[in-house]
Amino acid sequence: MKRTLSALVLAMGLMTVQGQSQATTVADIQEFTLNNGMKIMVLEDSSIPNANMYLFWKVGSRNEAPGITGISHFFEHMMFNGAKKYGPKMFDRTMEAAGGANNAYTTENTTVYTDWFPSSALETIFDLEADRIANLDINAKMVESERGVVASERTTGLENSNWRTLMEELKGAAFRAHPYSWPVIGHESDIAAWTLDDLVQYHKTYYAPNNAVVVVAGDVKLAEVKALADKYFAPIPAQAPPRDIKTVEPEQKGERRVYVQKASVTSPNVMMAYHVPATRHEDYYALDLLASILSQGNSSRLYQALVDKELALEVDTYFPMSFDPNLYYLMGVAAPGVSADQLEKALIAETNKIAAEGVTQEELEKAKNIKLMDFYRTMETIDGKANTLGTYELFFGSFDKLFSAPDAYNKVTTADIQRVVQTYLKRANRTVAILDATEETDK
Amino acid sequence: MKLSKLKLVVAMATVMTLGACAMTQGTGVATQNNSPAKGFVVPAYERLTLDNGLTLFLMPQKEVPLITVNAVVRAGSVNDSTAGIASMTAQGLLLGAAGRSKSELEQTVDFLGASLSADAGKEGSVLAADFMAKDTEVMLPLFANVLMRPDFNSDEFAKLQQREIAGLSQAKESPRAVIGRYFDKLVFGQHPYGNAGSGTRESLATLNADALRAFHANYYLPGNTAISVVGDFDPASMKQRLQALFGGWHKVEGLKQPDLKAGLPKLDKSRVLLVDKGDAIETTFLIGSLGISRDNPDYVGLSVVNTILGGRFTSWLNDELRVNAGLTYGAHSGFVPYSSAGVFQISTFTKMATTEQAIDLALKTYARLWEQGIDKATLDSAKAYVKGQFPPKFETAGQLAGLLSDMYLYGFDDSFINEFQQRVDGLTLAEAQRLVASYFPRENLQFVLIGNAAEIAPIAAKYGEVIKVNIQDVGFGN
């Protein structure tokens, strides 16, 4: 990310919107596609005198190869360092002088640029974005300074987040073929090694209008957005589509394990992950509801079995949206005096229990209600709306899946929950990573 | 699709009326957007006081069918007799209430997809809930019980206590998570603003359920509390519900709050608190001193000037340390105001080998404020930025409820929002320079450095008298 550390995609599932509120419906979303293939969605919303623009690029660490790992994220930084009309530093200076702010994030699958601004600055934003999409100036001096920034981002992530440390090691073990193997921020030696040519090629290949989806939400009008898109984005030529990612991770045939030692860790951290299908697979909804059943709220399975029983200080799950089959994470921090082994066994016992006995109808209903609340909270801001619409467009193939998700969630049964646990959350499909203070020895 | 909030303001101004006669001192506050040039204004709301002294804020918002309820109690770590008791009392509210166990409460709240949380800050404790409007009849009584009739069950308290004690050690694994606590202690010392709101491993161990009950009885009083309701509700029926639920809350007179103006520190020399974390791979640091209180009339102007120094991406600090030098991922500065004092701090981090370079560059960049001054183009840009980024801070029901709670806690009104743009517009270059000269601390700066002391101790000594502690030591001490 350009400025903050989290690379988690926030979009959640949701249900239809009823009642007296004025919540967004599918009819509120308007869309058009430019001749160069750039798709643009517009959501008019005058709640506040502001708007935003989200540009979703279909490029992430998934599109990299050994030697240039982390380049998608590094490129995200370079997109702020000067183009033809707006030279070095002028992107941010121009935007901020117009009252706007921006950020960006990179994931395994996408790179997303976010502009937040008073709606009066809409044309300035189009001008700035078009300039850097069409005419980015990649110069050697900027690359060198930015390497230091990204190295600092990597270091401060490892310094302040045990999960980041663990996830980096875990992914390396869980994937031996697919590019999800390396961290989004890249390997340290690759950060030091990118060449200008690598970056120039990357820009040409991936920052083509036909590889993007744009969302504008806020106090704007469709006609105005259309006119500006025609003026600024339409002249940018399309490019040949990027190569497909053909690598399919081979089936895991047995548990894999990773151990990381860090002296200042006060009690063991355990992260485990299971291979699961891509987001477009029909089991997505059951797995997503399962994550709520396991870890959302103090009445969740993992809280009740681990935190309430004083085995863990905290527990969580993480289930990212993904273009290709990816991982389903469970994690916990041990309570004082509890070993990594005890914590790991307790986590596994909970998933095994669901595999054997299933979940209750009430638990499933609860998870569905949690999804509905999450949806409303997301749709409370123009920022949440833009991010969620674009995310659904990319990960489900169409933004309207956001509005049909209710049916998809409602169709999930307790038997489905039990089945996905039995299918995916099993030992042979698991990678376990442990972080602890002492060095691992044979004793 | 949606009524804009601005249109809603006008609409609400015509329908807001004073409610039930049991409510006294009702004040309808309806802000009208009678001039588009005025810009963003607070959505219409109503402020009432019940006979028992409880303050109520009601602000209808219809964008999504949700309701947020906040109760803010004037009790925070400045009231701590034992470090951490305000925080533990707030968290203790959730351990069961009116005979319903912690587990029963959580089952109810979670099943509705709702949230219920509580914590204490320096001067206020907040109990917050959000839920779907259709679940109001379940969630409001539950909220009232948790606020007024917590059980402080001993077994649950013991578990919370152990989690919090262990959590303190865990928090120290992340320098970023704890550096502010070290800084406040260094700056405020024995003044209540220096109290570690989270408590320490030792102080938390001395607490028990009875201590929480006593704290609750002393401070959780209607005359010391405001409840804000924001979201999709009908004001008239909501007022009746609130009156029924909270009208019987017993009134207690004679609550004494500490005099926070008294005993503020005099910082007469530069000091460096060096916090040793043996396996640190970078140095995390804060530089600063005393700042301003929340009621300072120059608050808005200072936020504009700080934007230039360290409040946005193109700020001087971020530009020098990140963009030009590549020393860090981000550098910031800011005023953190409390009711009677505050701090100003510059914050960043860098790899160990560039610690001295980064601190020196931060100080040199900071000095530009008075050595070089601000030019008009930069000031104009900062003013546009601050105004442009203001409305999204008050977009959700939760944000608006937080604003209302802050109004109660810090004693300001909606003119802060409604006049914000004019105040920003009115800031001249000369005025900006006056603010620089008056408020940005130049002498006797205080430093906190968290890193590997074996490596950075000689560097620390350059900046002032060094106090060295180990991050694993109890507390956040000086």
GROMACS .gro file of N, CA, C and O in nm, chain A residues 1-5 21-23 28 44-47 50 77 89 92 96-97 99-101 116 145 148-149 152-153 156 159-160 162 262-264 266 297-299 303 308 310 336 362 366 369 373 376-377 380-382 385, chain B residues 1-5 62-66 102 106 110-111 113 130-132 159 163 166 169-170 173-176 277 279-282 312-314 319 322-324 326 328-329 349 381 384-385 388-389 391-392 395-397:
model
  424
    1MET      N    1   0.083  -0.119   0.000
    1MET     CA    2   0.000   0.000   0.000
    1MET      C    3   0.086   0.124   0.000
    1MET      O    4   0.197   0.123   0.046
    2LYS      N    5   0.028   0.226  -0.045
    2LYS     CA    6   0.104   0.349  -0.048
    2LYS      C    7   0.132   0.397   0.093
    2LYS      O    8   0.241   0.439   0.126
    3ARG      N    9   0.034   0.396   0.176
    3ARG     CA   10   0.055   0.455   0.308
    3ARG      C   11   0.019   0.370   0.427
    3ARG      O   12   0.071   0.387   0.534
    4THR      N   13  -0.073   0.280   0.413
    4THR     CA   14  -0.105   0.201   0.530
    4THR      C   15  -0.075   0.055   0.501
    4THR      O   16  -0.053   0.017   0.387
    5LEU      N   17  -0.078  -0.025   0.603
    5LEU     CA   18  -0.019  -0.157   0.591
    5LEU      C   19  -0.116  -0.266   0.548
    5LEU      O   20  -0.079  -0.360   0.483
   21SER      N   21  -3.539   0.291   0.483
   21SER     CA   22  -3.415   0.363   0.459
   21SER      C   23  -3.398   0.387   0.310
   21SER      O   24  -3.471   0.336   0.227
   22GLN      N   25  -3.295   0.468   0.280
   22GLN     CA   26  -3.272   0.504   0.141
   22GLN      C   27  -3.147   0.434   0.090
   22GLN      O   28  -3.069   0.491   0.015
   23ALA      N   29  -3.123   0.312   0.136
   23ALA     CA   30  -3.000   0.243   0.101
   23ALA      C   31  -2.992   0.215  -0.049
   23ALA      O   32  -3.091   0.206  -0.119
   28ASP      N   33  -2.947   0.186  -0.867
   28ASP     CA   34  -2.872   0.310  -0.848
   28ASP      C   35  -2.736   0.309  -0.918
   28ASP      O   36  -2.671   0.411  -0.928
   44GLU      N   37  -2.453   0.787  -0.807
   44GLU     CA   38  -2.483   0.924  -0.763
   44GLU      C   39  -2.531   0.920  -0.618
   44GLU      O   40  -2.623   0.846  -0.585
   45ASP      N   41  -2.469   1.000  -0.533
   45ASP     CA   42  -2.504   1.000  -0.391
   45ASP      C   43  -2.462   1.133  -0.331
   45ASP      O   44  -2.343   1.162  -0.316
   46SER      N   45  -2.560   1.215  -0.298
   46SER     CA   46  -2.526   1.350  -0.251
   46SER      C   47  -2.531   1.362  -0.099
   46SER      O   48  -2.559   1.468  -0.045
   47SER      N   49  -2.504   1.254  -0.030
   47SER     CA   50  -2.506   1.256   0.117
   47SER      C   51  -2.414   1.363   0.172
   47SER      O   52  -2.445   1.430   0.270
   50ASN      N   53  -1.904   1.550  -0.139
   50ASN     CA   54  -1.778   1.488  -0.179
   50ASN      C   55  -1.802   1.373  -0.275
   50ASN      O   56  -1.914   1.324  -0.286
   77HIS      N   57   0.360   0.239  -0.591
   77HIS     CA   58   0.430   0.358  -0.541
   77HIS      C   59   0.474   0.448  -0.656
   77HIS      O   60   0.462   0.570  -0.650
   89LYS      N   61   0.619   1.480  -0.792
   89LYS     CA   62   0.548   1.535  -0.675
   89LYS      C   63   0.417   1.608  -0.711
   89LYS      O   64   0.341   1.644  -0.622
   92ASP      N   65   0.034   1.449  -0.620
   92ASP     CA   66  -0.020   1.474  -0.486
   92ASP      C   67  -0.043   1.622  -0.459
   92ASP      O   68  -0.143   1.660  -0.399
   96GLU      N   69  -0.407   1.762  -0.365
   96GLU     CA   70  -0.432   1.818  -0.232
   96GLU      C   71  -0.470   1.967  -0.240
   96GLU      O   72  -0.554   2.013  -0.162
   97ALA      N   73  -0.411   2.037  -0.334
   97ALA     CA   74  -0.448   2.179  -0.349
   97ALA      C   75  -0.592   2.194  -0.395
   97ALA      O   76  -0.655   2.298  -0.372
   99GLY      N   77  -0.821   2.004  -0.276
   99GLY     CA   78  -0.900   1.952  -0.165
   99GLY      C   79  -0.908   1.800  -0.160
   99GLY      O   80  -0.980   1.744  -0.079
  100GLY      N   81  -0.834   1.733  -0.246
  100GLY     CA   82  -0.843   1.587  -0.253
  100GLY      C   83  -0.733   1.517  -0.175
  100GLY      O   84  -0.629   1.575  -0.144
  101ALA      N   85  -0.757   1.390  -0.147
  101ALA     CA   86  -0.655   1.304  -0.087
  101ALA      C   87  -0.660   1.172  -0.162
  101ALA      O   88  -0.757   1.144  -0.233
  116TRP      N   89  -1.015   1.066  -0.297
  116TRP     CA   90  -1.129   1.121  -0.222
  116TRP      C   91  -1.123   1.272  -0.232
  116TRP      O   92  -1.020   1.332  -0.198
  145SER      N   93   1.492   0.632  -0.464
  145SER     CA   94   1.433   0.685  -0.340
  145SER      C   95   1.317   0.597  -0.295
  145SER      O   96   1.302   0.566  -0.176
  148GLY      N   97   1.384   0.276  -0.095
  148GLY     CA   98   1.399   0.295   0.050
  148GLY      C   99   1.265   0.298   0.120
  148GLY      O  100   1.249   0.242   0.229
  149VAL      N  101   1.167   0.363   0.058
  149VAL     CA  102   1.034   0.372   0.118
  149VAL      C  103   0.972   0.233   0.130
  149VAL      O  104   0.917   0.196   0.234
  152SER      N  105   1.130   0.030   0.392
  152SER     CA  106   1.082   0.072   0.524
  152SER      C  107   0.941   0.018   0.550
  152SER      O  108   0.910  -0.025   0.661
  153GLU      N  109   0.858   0.017   0.449
  153GLU     CA  110   0.724  -0.037   0.463
  153GLU      C  111   0.730  -0.185   0.500
  153GLU      O  112   0.657  -0.233   0.587
  156THR      N  113   0.872  -0.210   0.870
  156THR     CA  114   0.781  -0.167   0.977
  156THR      C  115   0.662  -0.263   0.988
  156THR      O  116   0.606  -0.281   1.097
  159GLU      N  117   0.806  -0.541   1.192
  159GLU     CA  118   0.833  -0.495   1.328
  159GLU      C  119   0.705  -0.492   1.412
  159GLU      O  120   0.705  -0.525   1.528
  160ASN      N  121   0.597  -0.451   1.350
  160ASN     CA  122   0.476  -0.424   1.427
  160ASN      C  123   0.366  -0.530   1.414
  160ASN      O  124   0.266  -0.522   1.483
  162ASN      N  125   0.297  -0.941   1.404
  162ASN     CA  126   0.337  -1.082   1.403
  162ASN      C  127   0.266  -1.157   1.292
  162ASN      O  128   0.320  -1.252   1.235
  262LYS      N  129   1.120  -1.533   1.722
  262LYS     CA  130   1.136  -1.388   1.742
  262LYS      C  131   1.140  -1.365   1.893
  262LYS      O  132   1.045  -1.399   1.964
  263ALA      N  133   1.250  -1.309   1.940
  263ALA     CA  134   1.276  -1.306   2.084
  263ALA      C  135   1.168  -1.234   2.164
  263ALA      O  136   1.137  -1.272   2.276
  264SER      N  137   1.110  -1.128   2.110
  264SER     CA  138   1.018  -1.046   2.191
  264SER      C  139   0.875  -1.098   2.195
  264SER      O  140   0.789  -1.036   2.258
  266THR      N  141   0.572  -1.270   2.333
  266THR     CA  142   0.546  -1.303   2.473
  266THR      C  143   0.466  -1.431   2.492
  266THR      O  144   0.467  -1.490   2.599
  297GLY      N  145  -1.756  -1.206   1.672
  297GLY     CA  146  -1.830  -1.187   1.796
  297GLY      C  147  -1.784  -1.281   1.905
  297GLY      O  148  -1.725  -1.387   1.880
  298ASN      N  149  -1.813  -1.241   2.029
  298ASN     CA  150  -1.769  -1.323   2.143
  298ASN      C  151  -1.850  -1.451   2.158
  298ASN      O  152  -1.814  -1.539   2.236
  299SER      N  153  -1.962  -1.461   2.087
  299SER     CA  154  -2.038  -1.587   2.094
  299SER      C  155  -1.992  -1.685   1.986
  299SER      O  156  -2.047  -1.793   1.972
  303TYR      N  157  -1.400  -1.807   1.982
  303TYR     CA  158  -1.392  -1.726   2.105
  303TYR      C  159  -1.438  -1.810   2.225
  303TYR      O  160  -1.372  -1.814   2.329
  308ASP      N  161  -1.261  -1.770   2.580
  308ASP     CA  162  -1.339  -1.782   2.703
  308ASP      C  163  -1.283  -1.891   2.795
  308ASP      O  164  -1.293  -1.882   2.916
  310GLU      N  165  -0.973  -1.948   2.825
  310GLU     CA  166  -0.841  -1.899   2.864
  310GLU      C  167  -0.725  -1.976   2.802
  310GLU      O  168  -0.618  -1.991   2.860
  336PRO      N  169  -0.110  -1.676   2.837
  336PRO     CA  170   0.014  -1.709   2.909
  336PRO      C  171   0.011  -1.853   2.960
  336PRO      O  172  -0.092  -1.899   3.011
  362GLU      N  173  -2.940  -2.188   1.434
  362GLU     CA  174  -2.931  -2.055   1.494
  362GLU      C  175  -2.796  -1.990   1.463
  362GLU      O  176  -2.789  -1.870   1.435
  366LYS      N  177  -2.743  -1.644   1.262
  366LYS     CA  178  -2.662  -1.537   1.320
  366LYS      C  179  -2.559  -1.488   1.218
  366LYS      O  180  -2.542  -1.367   1.198
  369ASN      N  181  -2.718  -1.273   0.964
  369ASN     CA  182  -2.747  -1.139   1.018
  369ASN      C  183  -2.621  -1.053   1.025
  369ASN      O  184  -2.623  -0.933   0.999
  373MET      N  185  -2.556  -0.684   0.851
  373MET     CA  186  -2.506  -0.565   0.920
  373MET      C  187  -2.378  -0.514   0.853
  373MET      O  188  -2.361  -0.393   0.834
  376TYR      N  189  -2.470  -0.319   0.546
  376TYR     CA  190  -2.521  -0.184   0.574
  376TYR      C  191  -2.408  -0.090   0.616
  376TYR      O  192  -2.403   0.026   0.575
  377ARG      N  193  -2.318  -0.139   0.698
  377ARG     CA  194  -2.208  -0.054   0.742
  377ARG      C  195  -2.122  -0.012   0.622
  377ARG      O  196  -2.078   0.102   0.612
  380GLU      N  197  -2.282   0.260   0.409
  380GLU     CA  198  -2.310   0.385   0.480
  380GLU      C  199  -2.222   0.499   0.430
  380GLU      O  200  -2.249   0.615   0.456
  381THR      N  201  -2.115   0.466   0.359
  381THR     CA  202  -2.024   0.571   0.311
  381THR      C  203  -2.004   0.558   0.160
  381THR      O  204  -2.010   0.448   0.105
  382ILE      N  205  -1.974   0.670   0.097
  382ILE     CA  206  -1.945   0.665  -0.047
  382ILE      C  207  -1.816   0.586  -0.071
  382ILE      O  208  -1.799   0.522  -0.174
  385LYS      N  209  -1.906   0.215  -0.057
  385LYS     CA  210  -1.982   0.178  -0.176
  385LYS      C  211  -1.889   0.159  -0.296
  385LYS      O  212  -1.898   0.059  -0.369
  444MET      N  213  -3.281   0.848  -0.519
  444MET     CA  214  -3.228   0.744  -0.431
  444MET      C  215  -3.227   0.792  -0.286
  444MET      O  216  -3.311   0.756  -0.208
  445LYS      N  217  -3.134   0.877  -0.255
  445LYS     CA  218  -3.123   0.920  -0.115
  445LYS      C  219  -3.150   1.068  -0.102
  445LYS      O  220  -3.114   1.146  -0.188
  446LEU      N  221  -3.211   1.104   0.007
  446LEU     CA  222  -3.213   1.245   0.042
  446LEU      C  223  -3.070   1.282   0.080
  446LEU      O  224  -3.004   1.208   0.151
  447SER      N  225  -3.025   1.392   0.033
  447SER     CA  226  -2.892   1.432   0.079
  447SER      C  227  -2.902   1.474   0.225
  447SER      O  228  -3.009   1.512   0.273
  448LYS      N  229  -2.791   1.467   0.293
  448LYS     CA  230  -2.794   1.509   0.433
  448LYS      C  231  -2.828   1.656   0.443
  448LYS      O  232  -2.890   1.700   0.537
  505LYS      N  233  -3.119   0.856   0.762
  505LYS     CA  234  -3.198   0.748   0.700
  505LYS      C  235  -3.125   0.671   0.592
  505LYS      O  236  -3.186   0.593   0.521
  506GLU      N  237  -3.000   0.692   0.575
  506GLU     CA  238  -2.934   0.631   0.458
  506GLU      C  239  -2.936   0.479   0.461
  506GLU      O  240  -2.953   0.413   0.359
  507VAL      N  241  -2.909   0.423   0.576
  507VAL     CA  242  -2.920   0.277   0.591
  507VAL      C  243  -3.005   0.250   0.715
  507VAL      O  244  -3.012   0.334   0.805
  508PRO      N  245  -3.069   0.134   0.723
  508PRO     CA  246  -3.161   0.108   0.835
  508PRO      C  247  -3.088   0.065   0.963
  508PRO      O  248  -3.112  -0.040   1.020
  509LEU      N  249  -2.994   0.147   1.004
  509LEU     CA  250  -2.914   0.118   1.123
  509LEU      C  251  -2.930   0.229   1.226
  509LEU      O  252  -2.962   0.342   1.191
  545LYS      N  253  -2.274  -1.264   3.078
  545LYS     CA  254  -2.193  -1.217   2.963
  545LYS      C  255  -2.229  -1.296   2.839
  545LYS      O  256  -2.253  -1.241   2.732
  549GLU      N  257  -2.396  -1.163   2.488
  549GLU     CA  258  -2.323  -1.175   2.361
  549GLU      C  259  -2.404  -1.254   2.258
  549GLU      O  260  -2.404  -1.222   2.139
  553ASP      N  261  -2.488  -1.072   1.917
  553ASP     CA  262  -2.430  -1.132   1.796
  553ASP      C  263  -2.539  -1.186   1.703
  553ASP      O  264  -2.529  -1.176   1.581
  554PHE      N  265  -2.642  -1.245   1.761
  554PHE     CA  266  -2.745  -1.304   1.675
  554PHE      C  267  -2.809  -1.199   1.586
  554PHE      O  268  -2.847  -1.228   1.472
  556GLY      N  269  -2.656  -0.955   1.463
  556GLY     CA  270  -2.552  -0.893   1.380
  556GLY      C  271  -2.509  -0.759   1.436
  556GLY      O  272  -2.437  -0.683   1.370
  573ASP      N  273  -2.432  -0.061   1.779
  573ASP     CA  274  -2.505  -0.036   1.655
  573ASP      C  275  -2.582  -0.160   1.618
  573ASP      O  276  -2.543  -0.272   1.650
  574PHE      N  277  -2.696  -0.137   1.556
  574PHE     CA  278  -2.789  -0.248   1.531
  574PHE      C  279  -2.887  -0.207   1.423
  574PHE      O  280  -2.898  -0.089   1.389
  575MET      N  281  -2.959  -0.305   1.370
  575MET     CA  282  -3.061  -0.274   1.271
  575MET      C  283  -3.181  -0.210   1.340
  575MET      O  284  -3.217  -0.247   1.452
  602LYS      N  285  -1.128  -1.339   3.447
  602LYS     CA  286  -1.082  -1.376   3.312
  602LYS      C  287  -1.042  -1.251   3.233
  602LYS      O  288  -0.940  -1.250   3.164
  606ARG      N  289  -0.671  -1.160   3.076
  606ARG     CA  290  -0.654  -1.125   2.934
  606ARG      C  291  -0.587  -0.989   2.919
  606ARG      O  292  -0.499  -0.970   2.836
  609ALA      N  293  -0.212  -1.000   3.022
  609ALA     CA  294  -0.134  -1.062   2.914
  609ALA      C  295  -0.133  -0.973   2.790
  609ALA      O  296  -0.032  -0.964   2.720
  612SER      N  297   0.149  -0.714   2.777
  612SER     CA  298   0.278  -0.766   2.729
  612SER      C  299   0.275  -0.783   2.579
  612SER      O  300   0.370  -0.750   2.509
  613GLN      N  301   0.163  -0.832   2.531
  613GLN     CA  302   0.152  -0.853   2.387
  613GLN      C  303   0.158  -0.721   2.310
  613GLN      O  304   0.220  -0.712   2.206
  616GLU      N  305   0.486  -0.592   2.202
  616GLU     CA  306   0.555  -0.652   2.088
  616GLU      C  307   0.553  -0.556   1.968
  616GLU      O  308   0.631  -0.571   1.876
  617SER      N  309   0.460  -0.461   1.970
  617SER     CA  310   0.448  -0.365   1.860
  617SER      C  311   0.479  -0.224   1.911
  617SER      O  312   0.396  -0.163   1.979
  618PRO      N  313   0.595  -0.169   1.878
  618PRO     CA  314   0.629  -0.034   1.925
  618PRO      C  315   0.521   0.068   1.892
  618PRO      O  316   0.488   0.155   1.973
  619ARG      N  317   0.464   0.056   1.775
  619ARG     CA  318   0.363   0.153   1.733
  619ARG      C  319   0.242   0.152   1.826
  619ARG      O  320   0.178   0.254   1.848
  720LYS      N  321   1.419  -0.233   2.307
  720LYS     CA  322   1.355  -0.355   2.256
  720LYS      C  323   1.466  -0.429   2.182
  720LYS      O  324   1.506  -0.391   2.071
  722ASP      N  325   1.520  -0.696   2.012
  722ASP     CA  326   1.517  -0.752   1.876
  722ASP      C  327   1.452  -0.656   1.776
  722ASP      O  328   1.408  -0.697   1.668
  723ALA      N  329   1.450  -0.527   1.811
  723ALA     CA  330   1.392  -0.429   1.718
  723ALA      C  331   1.474  -0.425   1.590
  723ALA      O  332   1.596  -0.434   1.593
  724ILE      N  333   1.403  -0.412   1.478
  724ILE     CA  334   1.474  -0.400   1.350
  724ILE      C  335   1.465  -0.257   1.295
  724ILE      O  336   1.519  -0.226   1.192
  725GLU      N  337   1.395  -0.171   1.367
  725GLU     CA  338   1.390  -0.030   1.330
  725GLU      C  339   1.376   0.052   1.458
  725GLU      O  340   1.355  -0.001   1.566
  755ARG      N  341  -0.048   1.571   0.606
  755ARG     CA  342  -0.096   1.514   0.479
  755ARG      C  343   0.025   1.458   0.403
  755ARG      O  344   0.139   1.474   0.446
  756PHE      N  345  -0.003   1.397   0.289
  756PHE     CA  346   0.105   1.328   0.218
  756PHE      C  347   0.214   1.426   0.171
  756PHE      O  348   0.333   1.397   0.179
  757THR      N  349   0.175   1.544   0.123
  757THR     CA  350   0.277   1.639   0.075
  757THR      C  351   0.329   1.729   0.186
  757THR      O  352   0.394   1.830   0.159
  762ASP      N  353   0.736   1.477   0.302
  762ASP     CA  354   0.810   1.505   0.180
  762ASP      C  355   0.960   1.488   0.203
  762ASP      O  356   1.029   1.424   0.122
  765ARG      N  357   1.026   1.091   0.372
  765ARG     CA  358   0.987   0.979   0.286
  765ARG      C  359   1.024   1.005   0.140
  765ARG      O  360   1.099   0.929   0.080
  766VAL      N  361   0.968   1.111   0.084
  766VAL     CA  362   0.977   1.128  -0.062
  766VAL      C  363   1.120   1.164  -0.104
  766VAL      O  364   1.176   1.104  -0.195
  767ASN      N  365   1.182   1.261  -0.036
  767ASN     CA  366   1.315   1.303  -0.079
  767ASN      C  367   1.425   1.208  -0.031
  767ASN      O  368   1.521   1.182  -0.104
  769GLY      N  369   1.378   0.889   0.136
  769GLY     CA  370   1.353   0.745   0.138
  769GLY      C  371   1.386   0.681   0.272
  769GLY      O  372   1.416   0.562   0.280
  771THR      N  373   1.183   0.657   0.545
  771THR     CA  374   1.069   0.601   0.618
  771THR      C  375   0.951   0.582   0.524
  771THR      O  376   0.947   0.637   0.414
  772TYR      N  377   0.856   0.506   0.572
  772TYR     CA  378   0.732   0.484   0.498
  772TYR      C  379   0.633   0.598   0.524
  772TYR      O  380   0.539   0.618   0.447
  792PHE      N  381   0.941   0.652   1.188
  792PHE     CA  382   1.022   0.534   1.217
  792PHE      C  383   1.119   0.517   1.102
  792PHE      O  384   1.096   0.566   0.991
  824SER      N  385  -0.329   2.584  -0.037
  824SER     CA  386  -0.345   2.441  -0.063
  824SER      C  387  -0.391   2.368   0.064
  824SER      O  388  -0.482   2.286   0.060
  827ALA      N  389  -0.756   2.436   0.132
  827ALA     CA  390  -0.844   2.359   0.043
  827ALA      C  391  -0.849   2.213   0.087
  827ALA      O  392  -0.955   2.149   0.088
  828TYR      N  393  -0.734   2.161   0.125
  828TYR     CA  394  -0.726   2.021   0.165
  828TYR      C  395  -0.808   1.994   0.292
  828TYR      O  396  -0.887   1.900   0.297
  831GLY      N  397  -1.173   2.016   0.210
  831GLY     CA  398  -1.219   1.907   0.124
  831GLY      C  399  -1.227   1.773   0.196
  831GLY      O  400  -1.311   1.690   0.163
  832GLN      N  401  -1.143   1.754   0.295
  832GLN     CA  402  -1.141   1.626   0.365
  832GLN      C  403  -1.229   1.625   0.490
  832GLN      O  404  -1.234   1.526   0.563
  834PRO      N  405  -1.591   1.684   0.533
  834PRO     CA  406  -1.722   1.617   0.537
  834PRO      C  407  -1.718   1.465   0.558
  834PRO      O  408  -1.800   1.412   0.633
  835PRO      N  409  -1.624   1.393   0.496
  835PRO     CA  410  -1.626   1.247   0.518
  835PRO      C  411  -1.596   1.205   0.662
  835PRO      O  412  -1.613   1.088   0.696
  838GLU      N  413  -1.972   1.121   0.823
  838GLU     CA  414  -2.061   1.060   0.725
  838GLU      C  415  -2.147   0.949   0.785
  838GLU      O  416  -2.263   0.933   0.749
  839THR      N  417  -2.092   0.871   0.876
  839THR     CA  418  -2.167   0.756   0.928
  839THR      C  419  -2.235   0.790   1.061
  839THR      O  420  -2.198   0.886   1.130
  840ALA      N  421  -2.332   0.708   1.096
  840ALA     CA  422  -2.401   0.726   1.224
  840ALA      C  423  -2.301   0.718   1.339
  840ALA      O  424  -2.310   0.793   1.437
   0.00000   0.00000   0.00000
